[in-house]
XYZ file of C-alpha atoms in Angstrom:
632
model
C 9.481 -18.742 26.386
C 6.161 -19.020 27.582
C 4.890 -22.162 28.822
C 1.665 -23.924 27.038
C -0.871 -26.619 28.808
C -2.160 -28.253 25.669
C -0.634 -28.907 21.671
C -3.771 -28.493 19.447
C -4.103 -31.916 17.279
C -4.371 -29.849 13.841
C -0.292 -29.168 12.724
C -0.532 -26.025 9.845
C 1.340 -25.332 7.404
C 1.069 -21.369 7.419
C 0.166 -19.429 11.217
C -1.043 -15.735 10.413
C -0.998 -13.749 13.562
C -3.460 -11.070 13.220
C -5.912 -10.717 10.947
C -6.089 -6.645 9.827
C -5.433 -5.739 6.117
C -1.989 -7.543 6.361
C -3.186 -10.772 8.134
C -6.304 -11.063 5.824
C -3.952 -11.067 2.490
C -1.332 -13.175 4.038
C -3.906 -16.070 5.291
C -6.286 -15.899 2.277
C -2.928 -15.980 -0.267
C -1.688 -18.990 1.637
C -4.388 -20.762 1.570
C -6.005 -20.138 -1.984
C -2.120 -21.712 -2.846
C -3.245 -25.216 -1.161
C -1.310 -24.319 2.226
C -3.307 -25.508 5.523
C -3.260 -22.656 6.971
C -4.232 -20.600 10.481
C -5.273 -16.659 11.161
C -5.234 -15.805 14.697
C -6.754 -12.402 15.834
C -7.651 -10.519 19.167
C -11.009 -9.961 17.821
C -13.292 -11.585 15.427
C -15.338 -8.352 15.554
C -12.544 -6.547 14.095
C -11.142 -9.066 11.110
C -10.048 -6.049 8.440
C -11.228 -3.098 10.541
C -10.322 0.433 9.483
C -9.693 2.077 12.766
C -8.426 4.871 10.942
C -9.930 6.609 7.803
C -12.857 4.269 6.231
C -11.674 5.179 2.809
C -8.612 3.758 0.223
C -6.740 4.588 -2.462
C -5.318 7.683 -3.466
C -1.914 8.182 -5.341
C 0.632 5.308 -4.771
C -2.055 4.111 -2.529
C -4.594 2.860 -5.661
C -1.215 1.855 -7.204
C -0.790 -0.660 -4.209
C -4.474 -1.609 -4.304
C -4.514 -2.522 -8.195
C -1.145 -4.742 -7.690
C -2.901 -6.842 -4.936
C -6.035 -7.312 -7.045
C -3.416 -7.775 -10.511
C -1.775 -10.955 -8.100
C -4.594 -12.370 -7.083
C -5.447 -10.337 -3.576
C -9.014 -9.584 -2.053
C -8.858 -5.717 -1.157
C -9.270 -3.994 -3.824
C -12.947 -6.664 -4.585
C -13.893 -6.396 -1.216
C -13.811 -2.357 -1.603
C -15.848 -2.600 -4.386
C -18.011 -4.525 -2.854
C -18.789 -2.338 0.282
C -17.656 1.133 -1.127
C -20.184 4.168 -0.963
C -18.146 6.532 -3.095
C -15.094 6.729 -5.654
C -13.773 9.418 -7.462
C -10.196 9.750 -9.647
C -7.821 12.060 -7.961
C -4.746 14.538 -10.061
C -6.973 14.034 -13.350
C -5.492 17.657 -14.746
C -2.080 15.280 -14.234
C -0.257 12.552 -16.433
C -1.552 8.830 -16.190
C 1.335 8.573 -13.728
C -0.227 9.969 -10.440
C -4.183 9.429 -11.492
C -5.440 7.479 -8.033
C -8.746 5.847 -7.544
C -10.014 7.211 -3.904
C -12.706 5.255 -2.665
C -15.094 5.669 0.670
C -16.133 2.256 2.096
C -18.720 1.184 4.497
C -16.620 0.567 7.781
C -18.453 -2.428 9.297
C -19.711 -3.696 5.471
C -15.852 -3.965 5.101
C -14.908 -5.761 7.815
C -18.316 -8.142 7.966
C -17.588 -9.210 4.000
C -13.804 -9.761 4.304
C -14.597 -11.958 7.699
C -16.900 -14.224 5.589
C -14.295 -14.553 3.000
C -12.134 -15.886 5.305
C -15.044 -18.052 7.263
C -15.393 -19.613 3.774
C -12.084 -20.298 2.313
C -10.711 -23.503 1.677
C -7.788 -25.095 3.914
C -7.948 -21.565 6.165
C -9.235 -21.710 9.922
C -9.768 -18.688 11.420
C -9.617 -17.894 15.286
C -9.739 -15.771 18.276
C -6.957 -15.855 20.605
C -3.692 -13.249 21.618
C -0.322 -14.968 20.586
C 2.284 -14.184 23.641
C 4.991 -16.453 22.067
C 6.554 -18.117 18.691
C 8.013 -21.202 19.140
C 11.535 -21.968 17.817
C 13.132 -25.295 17.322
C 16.668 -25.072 15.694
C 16.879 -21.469 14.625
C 13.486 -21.995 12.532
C 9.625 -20.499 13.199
C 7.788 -23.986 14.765
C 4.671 -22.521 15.697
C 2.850 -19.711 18.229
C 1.655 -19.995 21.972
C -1.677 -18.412 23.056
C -2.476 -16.504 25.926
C -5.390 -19.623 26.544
C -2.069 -21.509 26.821
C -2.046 -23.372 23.430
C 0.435 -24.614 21.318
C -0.172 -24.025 17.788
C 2.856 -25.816 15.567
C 3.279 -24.333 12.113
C 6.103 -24.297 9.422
C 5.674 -20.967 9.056
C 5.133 -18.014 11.363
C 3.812 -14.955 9.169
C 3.643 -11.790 11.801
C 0.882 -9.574 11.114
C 0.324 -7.726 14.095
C -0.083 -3.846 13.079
C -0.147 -1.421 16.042
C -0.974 -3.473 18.630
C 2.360 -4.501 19.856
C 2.309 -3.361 23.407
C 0.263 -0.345 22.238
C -0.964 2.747 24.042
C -3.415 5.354 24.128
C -2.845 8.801 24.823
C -5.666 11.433 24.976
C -4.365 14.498 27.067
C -3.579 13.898 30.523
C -4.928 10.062 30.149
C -2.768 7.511 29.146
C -4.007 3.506 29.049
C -2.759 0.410 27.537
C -4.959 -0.187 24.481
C -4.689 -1.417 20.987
C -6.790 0.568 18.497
C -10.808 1.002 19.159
C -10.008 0.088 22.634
C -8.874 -3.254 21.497
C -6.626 -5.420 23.422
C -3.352 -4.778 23.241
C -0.579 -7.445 22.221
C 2.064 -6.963 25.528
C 3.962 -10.025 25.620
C 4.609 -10.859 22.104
C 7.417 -7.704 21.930
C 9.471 -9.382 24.551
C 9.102 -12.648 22.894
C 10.841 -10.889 19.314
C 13.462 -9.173 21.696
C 14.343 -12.314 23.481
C 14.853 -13.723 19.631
C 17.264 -11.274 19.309
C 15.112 -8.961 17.132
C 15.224 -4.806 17.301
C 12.547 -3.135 18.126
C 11.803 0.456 17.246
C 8.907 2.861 19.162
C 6.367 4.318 16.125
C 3.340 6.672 16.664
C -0.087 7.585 15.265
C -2.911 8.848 15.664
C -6.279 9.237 14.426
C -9.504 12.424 14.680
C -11.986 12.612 16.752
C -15.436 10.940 14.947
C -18.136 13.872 14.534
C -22.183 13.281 14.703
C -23.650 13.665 11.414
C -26.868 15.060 13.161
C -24.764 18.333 14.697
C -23.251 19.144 11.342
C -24.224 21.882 9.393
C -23.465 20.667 5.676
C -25.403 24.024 4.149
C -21.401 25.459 5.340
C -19.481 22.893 3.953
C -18.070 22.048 0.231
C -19.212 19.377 -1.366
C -16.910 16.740 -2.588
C -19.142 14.218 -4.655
C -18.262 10.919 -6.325
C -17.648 9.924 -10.173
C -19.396 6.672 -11.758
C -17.412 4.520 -14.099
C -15.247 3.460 -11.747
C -13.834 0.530 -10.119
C -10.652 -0.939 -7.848
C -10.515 -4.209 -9.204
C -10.024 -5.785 -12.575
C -12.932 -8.115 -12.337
C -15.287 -5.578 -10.748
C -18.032 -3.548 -12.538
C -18.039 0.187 -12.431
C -19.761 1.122 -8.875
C -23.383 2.191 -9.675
C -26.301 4.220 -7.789
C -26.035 6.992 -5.306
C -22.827 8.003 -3.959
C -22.632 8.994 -0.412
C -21.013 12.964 -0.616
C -17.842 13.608 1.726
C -17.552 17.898 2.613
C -14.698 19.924 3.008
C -14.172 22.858 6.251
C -11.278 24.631 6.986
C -9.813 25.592 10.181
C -9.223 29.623 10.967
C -6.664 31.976 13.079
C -9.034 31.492 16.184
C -8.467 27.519 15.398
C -4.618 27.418 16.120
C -4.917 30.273 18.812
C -6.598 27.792 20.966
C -3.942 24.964 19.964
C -0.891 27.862 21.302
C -2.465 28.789 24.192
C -2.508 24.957 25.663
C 0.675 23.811 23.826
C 1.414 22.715 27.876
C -1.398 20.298 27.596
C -0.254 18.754 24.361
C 1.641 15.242 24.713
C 3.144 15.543 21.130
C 5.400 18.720 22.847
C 5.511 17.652 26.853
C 7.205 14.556 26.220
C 4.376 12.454 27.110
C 4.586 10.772 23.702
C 8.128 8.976 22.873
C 7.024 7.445 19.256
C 8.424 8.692 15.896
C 5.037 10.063 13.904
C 3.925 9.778 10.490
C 6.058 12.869 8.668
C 3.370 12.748 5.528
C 0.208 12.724 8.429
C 1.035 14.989 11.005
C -1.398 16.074 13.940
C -3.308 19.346 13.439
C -0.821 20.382 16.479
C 1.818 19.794 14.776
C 0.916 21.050 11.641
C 0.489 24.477 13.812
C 3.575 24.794 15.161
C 5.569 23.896 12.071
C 3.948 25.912 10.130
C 2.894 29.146 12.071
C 2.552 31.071 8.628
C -0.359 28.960 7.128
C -4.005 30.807 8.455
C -5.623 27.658 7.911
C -5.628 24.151 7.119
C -8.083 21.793 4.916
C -10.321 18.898 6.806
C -11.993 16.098 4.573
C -15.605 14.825 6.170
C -16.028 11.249 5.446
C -18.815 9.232 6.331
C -18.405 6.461 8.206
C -20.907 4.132 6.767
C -24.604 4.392 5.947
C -25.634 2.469 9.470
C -24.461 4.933 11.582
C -24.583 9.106 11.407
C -20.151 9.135 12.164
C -18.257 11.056 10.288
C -14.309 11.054 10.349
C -12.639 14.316 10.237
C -9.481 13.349 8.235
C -6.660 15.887 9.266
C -7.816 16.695 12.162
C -5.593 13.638 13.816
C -4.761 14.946 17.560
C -3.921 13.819 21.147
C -4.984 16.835 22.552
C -7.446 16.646 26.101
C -10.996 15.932 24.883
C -12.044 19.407 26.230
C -9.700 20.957 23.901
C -10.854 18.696 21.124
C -14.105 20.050 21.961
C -12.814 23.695 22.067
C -10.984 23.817 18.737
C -13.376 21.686 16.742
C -16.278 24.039 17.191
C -14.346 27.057 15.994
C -14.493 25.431 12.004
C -17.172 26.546 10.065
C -19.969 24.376 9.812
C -19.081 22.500 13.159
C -20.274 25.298 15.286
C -22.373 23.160 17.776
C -20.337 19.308 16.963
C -20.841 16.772 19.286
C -17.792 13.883 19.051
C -19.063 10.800 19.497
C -15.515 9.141 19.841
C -12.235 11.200 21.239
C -9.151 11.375 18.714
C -5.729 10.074 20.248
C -2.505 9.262 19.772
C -1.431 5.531 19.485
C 2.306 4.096 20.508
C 3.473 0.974 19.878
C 6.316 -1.869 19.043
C 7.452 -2.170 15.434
C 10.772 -4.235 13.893
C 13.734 -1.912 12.776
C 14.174 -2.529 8.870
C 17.159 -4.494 7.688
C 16.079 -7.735 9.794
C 14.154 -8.748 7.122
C 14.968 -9.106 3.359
C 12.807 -9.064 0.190
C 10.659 -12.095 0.473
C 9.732 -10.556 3.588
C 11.424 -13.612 5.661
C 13.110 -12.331 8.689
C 17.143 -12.889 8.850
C 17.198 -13.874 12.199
C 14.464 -16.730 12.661
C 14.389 -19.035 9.327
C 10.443 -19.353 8.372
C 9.400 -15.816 10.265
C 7.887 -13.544 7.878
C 6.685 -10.152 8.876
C 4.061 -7.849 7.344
C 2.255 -4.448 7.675
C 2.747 -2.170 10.299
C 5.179 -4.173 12.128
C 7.591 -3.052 9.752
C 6.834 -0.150 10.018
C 4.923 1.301 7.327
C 1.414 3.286 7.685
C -1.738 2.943 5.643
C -4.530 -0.115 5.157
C -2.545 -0.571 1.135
C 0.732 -0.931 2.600
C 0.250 -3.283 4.960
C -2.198 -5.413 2.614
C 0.504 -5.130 0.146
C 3.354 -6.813 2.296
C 0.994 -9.437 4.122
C 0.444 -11.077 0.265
C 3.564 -10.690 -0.776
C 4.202 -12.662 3.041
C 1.402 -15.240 1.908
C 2.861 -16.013 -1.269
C 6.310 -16.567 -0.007
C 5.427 -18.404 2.892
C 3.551 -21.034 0.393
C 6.383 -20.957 -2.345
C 9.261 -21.651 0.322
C 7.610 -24.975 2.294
C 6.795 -25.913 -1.604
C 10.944 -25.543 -1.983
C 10.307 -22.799 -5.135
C 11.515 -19.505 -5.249
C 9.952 -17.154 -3.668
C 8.633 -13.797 -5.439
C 10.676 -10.749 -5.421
C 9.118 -8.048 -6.841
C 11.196 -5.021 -8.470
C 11.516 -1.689 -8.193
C 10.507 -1.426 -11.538
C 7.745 -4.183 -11.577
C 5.358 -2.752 -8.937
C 4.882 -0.171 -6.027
C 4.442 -3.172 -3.908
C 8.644 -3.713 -5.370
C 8.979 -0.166 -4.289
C 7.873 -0.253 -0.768
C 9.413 -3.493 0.169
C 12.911 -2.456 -1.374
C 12.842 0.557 0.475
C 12.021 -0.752 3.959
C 14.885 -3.380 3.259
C 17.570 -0.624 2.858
C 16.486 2.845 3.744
C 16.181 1.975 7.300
C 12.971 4.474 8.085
C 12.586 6.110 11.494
C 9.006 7.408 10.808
C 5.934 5.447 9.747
C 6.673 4.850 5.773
C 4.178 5.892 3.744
C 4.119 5.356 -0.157
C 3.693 8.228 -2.963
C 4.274 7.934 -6.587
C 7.162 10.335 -6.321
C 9.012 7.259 -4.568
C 8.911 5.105 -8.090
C 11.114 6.459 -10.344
C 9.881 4.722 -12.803
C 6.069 5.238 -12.082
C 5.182 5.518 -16.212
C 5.248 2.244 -16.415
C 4.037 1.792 -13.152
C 0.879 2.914 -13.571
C -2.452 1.464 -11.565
C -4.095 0.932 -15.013
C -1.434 -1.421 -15.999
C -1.217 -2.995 -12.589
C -2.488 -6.466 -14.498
C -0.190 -6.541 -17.435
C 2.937 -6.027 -15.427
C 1.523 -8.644 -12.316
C -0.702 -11.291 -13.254
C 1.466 -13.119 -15.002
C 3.694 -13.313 -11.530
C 0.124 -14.132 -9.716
C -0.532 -16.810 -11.954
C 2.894 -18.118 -12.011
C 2.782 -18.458 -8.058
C -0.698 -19.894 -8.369
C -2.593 -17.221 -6.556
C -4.406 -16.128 -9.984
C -7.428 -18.102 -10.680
C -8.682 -19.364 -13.952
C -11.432 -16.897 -13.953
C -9.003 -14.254 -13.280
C -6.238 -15.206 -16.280
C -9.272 -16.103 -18.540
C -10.188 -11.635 -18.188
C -6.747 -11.256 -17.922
C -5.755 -13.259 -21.517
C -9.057 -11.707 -22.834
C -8.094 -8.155 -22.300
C -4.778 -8.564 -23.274
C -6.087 -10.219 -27.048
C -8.348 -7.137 -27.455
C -5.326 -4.803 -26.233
C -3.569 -6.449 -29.483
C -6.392 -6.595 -32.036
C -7.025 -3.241 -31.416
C -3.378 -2.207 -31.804
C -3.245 -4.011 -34.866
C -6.181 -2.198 -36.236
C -4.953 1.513 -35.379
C -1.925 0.260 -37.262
C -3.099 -0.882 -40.281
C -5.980 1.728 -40.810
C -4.925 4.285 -42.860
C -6.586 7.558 -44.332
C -6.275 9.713 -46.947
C -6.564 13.460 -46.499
C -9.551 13.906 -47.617
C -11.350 17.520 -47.467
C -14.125 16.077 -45.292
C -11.488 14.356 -42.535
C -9.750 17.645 -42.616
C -12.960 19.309 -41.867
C -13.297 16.951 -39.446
C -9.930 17.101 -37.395
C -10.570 21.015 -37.598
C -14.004 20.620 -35.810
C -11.931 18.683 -33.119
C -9.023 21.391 -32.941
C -6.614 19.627 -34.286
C -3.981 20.458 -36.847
C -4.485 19.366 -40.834
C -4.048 16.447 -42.322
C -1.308 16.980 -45.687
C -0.608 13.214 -46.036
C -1.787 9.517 -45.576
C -1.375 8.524 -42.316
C -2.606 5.942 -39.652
C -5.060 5.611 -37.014
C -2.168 5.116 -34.745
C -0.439 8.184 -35.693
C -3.876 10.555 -35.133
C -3.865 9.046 -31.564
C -0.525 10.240 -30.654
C -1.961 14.244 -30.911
C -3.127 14.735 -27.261
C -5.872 16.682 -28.142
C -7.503 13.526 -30.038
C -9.411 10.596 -28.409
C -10.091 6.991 -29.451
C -14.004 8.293 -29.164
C -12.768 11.014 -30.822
C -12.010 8.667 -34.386
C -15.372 7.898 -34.337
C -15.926 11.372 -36.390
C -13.617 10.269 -38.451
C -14.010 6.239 -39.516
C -17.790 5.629 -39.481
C -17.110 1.915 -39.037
C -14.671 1.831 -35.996
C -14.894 -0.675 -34.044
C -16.102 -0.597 -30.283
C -13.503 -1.676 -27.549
C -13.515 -1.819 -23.899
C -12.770 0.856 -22.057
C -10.212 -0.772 -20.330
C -8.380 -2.115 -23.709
C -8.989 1.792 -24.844
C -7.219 3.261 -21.760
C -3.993 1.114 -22.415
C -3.838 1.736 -25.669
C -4.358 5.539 -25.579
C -1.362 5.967 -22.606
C 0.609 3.503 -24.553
C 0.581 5.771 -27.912
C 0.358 9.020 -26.343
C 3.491 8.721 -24.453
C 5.477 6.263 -26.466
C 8.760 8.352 -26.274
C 8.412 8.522 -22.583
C 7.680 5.330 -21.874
C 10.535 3.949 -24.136
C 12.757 5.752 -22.573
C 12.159 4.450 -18.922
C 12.453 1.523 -20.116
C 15.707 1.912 -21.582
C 16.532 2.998 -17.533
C 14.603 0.053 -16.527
C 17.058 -2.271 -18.862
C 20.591 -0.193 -17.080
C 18.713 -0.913 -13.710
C 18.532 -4.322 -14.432
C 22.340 -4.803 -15.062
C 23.107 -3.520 -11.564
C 19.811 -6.184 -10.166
C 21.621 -8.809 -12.511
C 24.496 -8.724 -10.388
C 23.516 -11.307 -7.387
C 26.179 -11.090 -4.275
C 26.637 -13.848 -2.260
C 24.357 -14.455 0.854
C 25.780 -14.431 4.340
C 29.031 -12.511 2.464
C 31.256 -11.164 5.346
C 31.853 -7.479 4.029
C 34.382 -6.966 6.926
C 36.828 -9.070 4.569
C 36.504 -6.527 1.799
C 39.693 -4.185 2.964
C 39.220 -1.789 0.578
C 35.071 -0.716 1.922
C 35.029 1.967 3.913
C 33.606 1.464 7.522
C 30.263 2.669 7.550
C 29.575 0.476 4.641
C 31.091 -2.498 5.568
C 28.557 -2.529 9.153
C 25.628 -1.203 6.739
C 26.095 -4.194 4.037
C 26.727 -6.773 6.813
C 23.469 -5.496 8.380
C 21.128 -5.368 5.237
C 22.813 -8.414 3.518
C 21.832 -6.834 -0.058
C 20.597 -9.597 -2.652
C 22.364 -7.453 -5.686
C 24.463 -4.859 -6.442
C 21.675 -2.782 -7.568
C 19.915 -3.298 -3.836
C 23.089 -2.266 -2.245
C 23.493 0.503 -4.078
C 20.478 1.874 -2.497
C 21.659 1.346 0.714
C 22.376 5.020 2.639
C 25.828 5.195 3.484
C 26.722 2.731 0.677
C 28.729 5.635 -1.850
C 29.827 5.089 -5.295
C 33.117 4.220 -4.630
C 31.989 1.308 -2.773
C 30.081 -0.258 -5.329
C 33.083 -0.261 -7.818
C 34.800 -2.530 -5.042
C 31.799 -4.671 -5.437
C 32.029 -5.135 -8.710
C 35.430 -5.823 -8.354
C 35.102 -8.402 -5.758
C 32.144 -10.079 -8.175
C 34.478 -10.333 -11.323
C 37.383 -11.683 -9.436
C 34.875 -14.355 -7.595
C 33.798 -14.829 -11.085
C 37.493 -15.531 -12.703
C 38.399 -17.892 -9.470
C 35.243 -20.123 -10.351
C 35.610 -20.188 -13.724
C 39.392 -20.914 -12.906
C 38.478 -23.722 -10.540
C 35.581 -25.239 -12.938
């Protein structure tokens, strides 16, 4: 352990180590729940930086964004806040996979979400690189500094992304770096493998940053935004101009380049020894995989409206800058492109999955959460995701309550936890709505009926927040009520009507309700029909509509919701010794003794875990059941 000089005289309750899109949920939901609490970061310039893509959202993304705003998060108001442009992604789709994309303001961003945490009650917020945690009879006492301070804690919430002794790789040139040339976190990895902790060797990468001023748009499509639209529950729709993003393509004499100096390419000379991102792959990669595709799509995003960069999402490489050069000016529109920053490639330290469990507390070090990329996932929404769900549990356990678990079929954020608990994932995870099976009900516009509840509960949720919340939901059911109880007669003039809206006749009474099921008919749309309907908000509208329109189908997940819940029902005990269970096979009795499932249903999940397994489970449950009921 490293040594420390000096104790600071403040003890915390909560110690957030880093303070990216993980750390800044984590500290900010510990301390809105009354919890003294501590966020420690490299650099205060860089409090919620996107060193990737300045943008959030899209499908399963928004999804992730919405729950942390539904609980009581900051992201998805902070967005809103700084965004320059959102627009609604797979609208010719089902509700299911609609996701809010939004382009923020890089440094707007990062400045706002720093204040918020300048300004929050019972939260201090400094600069200094944590080399080691402190442990005091197998439990997380606190963090030393590099300055050589001792801060104590009760509870040690790990938050440091990709900067666990993190490198750079551009070409040829390799350096010790955390993103943005930040400093890199070197010591803190042997500190987690002297605990006892496995670490596992992840890659990324990011494009090269374009001058505005060498771009010819008059080449490139347009993508522009949509108004109406918001992140957050409590936001209004973003107004005034949107800032345009532009689409290019690359071409055959694009990849040609990329072949001829596949020798110069760390991703294929072995210079690079991290796992990458399967779902974000390197336009080098996406080359040689897939030598039959004559080109590939690029997404120009500005960076912000103080500065003429432009990120070139898709265009992620480590290839030598004179390379990046090369290939960059053969896309149309980018003829003479000057980059103004190099793309690379970016290794570093993450923990293996299944030293952790749901609440995000780590197995090995009682009081040690873990959140965002150092469990490694990928993406801003992940990471914010786990570093609440961190917060909150860190506050609920030193206030003895139990801690929030969150579902599979409660939330994405249920999802993505559950999933790097038992799939064990050798890439970067990233989430996509085909991951939920049960994303009907799991949609981002219900993100506050299924979650704020669970907010408040905790006591993340303020009372301005449940008063919209309890407001929304009483329109929700006044204007259920009244589509129910409406009915019409089939007249000659509505069935004049319903014709001038292409939709089929009208042969008997029926109610509003029942005209809202036909797809083809709107709540607007019953307007033409009853002069006096009553006005609604578009968000009571929206759940209503989805709610009637697909009735059957969302009845019927939740049927599967109510057999999934059997197989959750069915708690096993903690610390069970599955080598006991004779009749296991081997490869699940090592993978159940390393994952330490919560429930049948969890351990079910669990690769290597087959059916016949389970069934001795649920044997070994109902006899444990008959022995205690046997024995009082």
């Amino acid at each position: 352990m490293a040594s420390y000089k000096y104790q600071y005289p403040v003890e915390y309750e909560v110690i957030v180590v880093g303070a990216g899109h993980a750390g800044s949920e984590a500290a900010l939901a510990a301390a809105r729940m009354g919890c003294r609490t501590l966020s420690l970061t490299v650099n205060l310039d860089h409090v919620a930086f996107m060193p990737c893509n300045p943008s959030l959202g899209g499908p399963g993304k928004s999804h992730i964004v919405r729950e942390i705003d539904a609980l009581g998060g900051e992201m998805a108001i902070n967005m809103d806040r700084t965004m320059t442009q959102i627009r609604m992604l797979n609208t010719s789709k089902g509700p299911a996979v609609h996701g809010l994309r939004g382009q923020a303001d890089k440094v707007k961003y990062h400045q706002r979400m720093k204040s918020v945490l300048e300004n929050q009650n019972n939260l201090d917020l400094k600069q200094d690189v944590v080399e080691d945690i402190l442990v005091e009879e197998g439990r997380a006492a606190g963090v030393i500094t590099k300055t050589g301070l001792l801060y104590r804690g009760r509870r040690v919430i790990l938050t440091t992304g990709t900067f666990l002794q993190a490198r750079i790789i551009i070409g040829e040139a390799t350096y010790n770096a955390g993103p943005n040339q930040q400093y890199p976190a070197n010591r803190l990895s042997k500190a987690l493998e002297r605990l006892g902790f496995k670490l596992l060797r992840f890659k990324t990468g990011t494009p090269p940053r374009i001058n505005g001023n060498s771009i010819d748009f008059s080449q490139l499509q347009e993508q522009q935004g949509e108004e109406g639209l918001s992140f957050s529950f409590l936001s209004e729709p973003l107004t005034g101009e949107q800032d345009s993003c532009w689409l290019t393509y690359s071409n055959p004499e694009t990849h040609q380049i990329i072949r001829e100096n596949e020798d110069r390419t760390p991703l294929f000379s072995g210079e690079i020894e991290g796992t990458g991102p399967r779902y974000c792959p390197s336009i080098e990669d996406k080359v040689k995989k897939f030598p039959e595709k004559d080109r590939h799509q690029f997404f120009l995003e500005p960076e912000g409206r103080g500065t003429e960069e432009f990120y070139l999402s898709g265009f992620s490489t480590s290839l030598p800058l004179d390379i990046q050069i090369q290939i960059l000016r053969t896309l149309e529109g980018m003829e003479r492109a000057e980059i103004m920053r190099p793309g690379y490639a970016i290794e570093y330290d993450c923990v293996a999955s299944g030293q952790f469990d749901s609440t995000l507390e780590t197995k090995l070090v009682t009081g040690l959460f873990t959140a965002g990329q150092i469990n490694g996932t990928s993406g801003y929404e992940e990471a914010a995701g786990q570093g609440l769900l961190a917060g909150i549990n860190a506050a609920l356990t030193l206030e003895n309550r139990e801690p929030l678990v969150l579902k599979r079929s409660q939330a994405y954020i249920g999802v993505l936890v559950d999933e790097l608990v038992t799939k064990e994932p050798r890439e970067p995870y990233r989430m996509m709505t085909s991951r939920a099976e049960h994303r009907l009900i799991l949609r981002q516009d219900n993100a506050d009926l299924r979650l704020t509840p669970l907010g408040r509960e905790a006591g993340l949720v303020s009372d301005q927040r449940w008063q919209y919340f309890q407001q929304k939901k009483n329109e929700i059911e006044e204007m259920r009520e009244y589509l129910e109880n409406k009915q019409l007669n089939p007249t000659p003039e509505i069935r004049e009507t319903l014709q001038e809206l292409d939709s089929g006749s009208l042969n008997q009474p029926a109610t509003l309700e029942k005209l809202l099921r036909r797809p083809e008919i709107s709540y607007q749309d019953l307007g033409e029909i009853v002069k006096d309907l009553p006005e609604f908000s578009q968000e009571a509208v929206e759940q209503l509509e989805i709610s009637i329109k697909y009735q059957g189908y969302i009845e019927r997940q939740m049927q599967q919701v109510e057999k999934f819940k059997k197989m959750e029902n069915k708690l096993l005990p903690r610390n069970l010794d599955y080598s006991q269970l004779s009749n296991l096979r081997q490869e699940a009795r090592e993978k159940l003794n390393k994952i330490q499932p919560h429930s049948v249903g969890q351990a079910s999940r669990i690769p290597g875990v087959s059916p016949a397994d389970i069934q001795v489970l649920l044997i070994y449950l109902e006899k444990r059941r008959q022995q205690q009921g046997e024995n009082g």
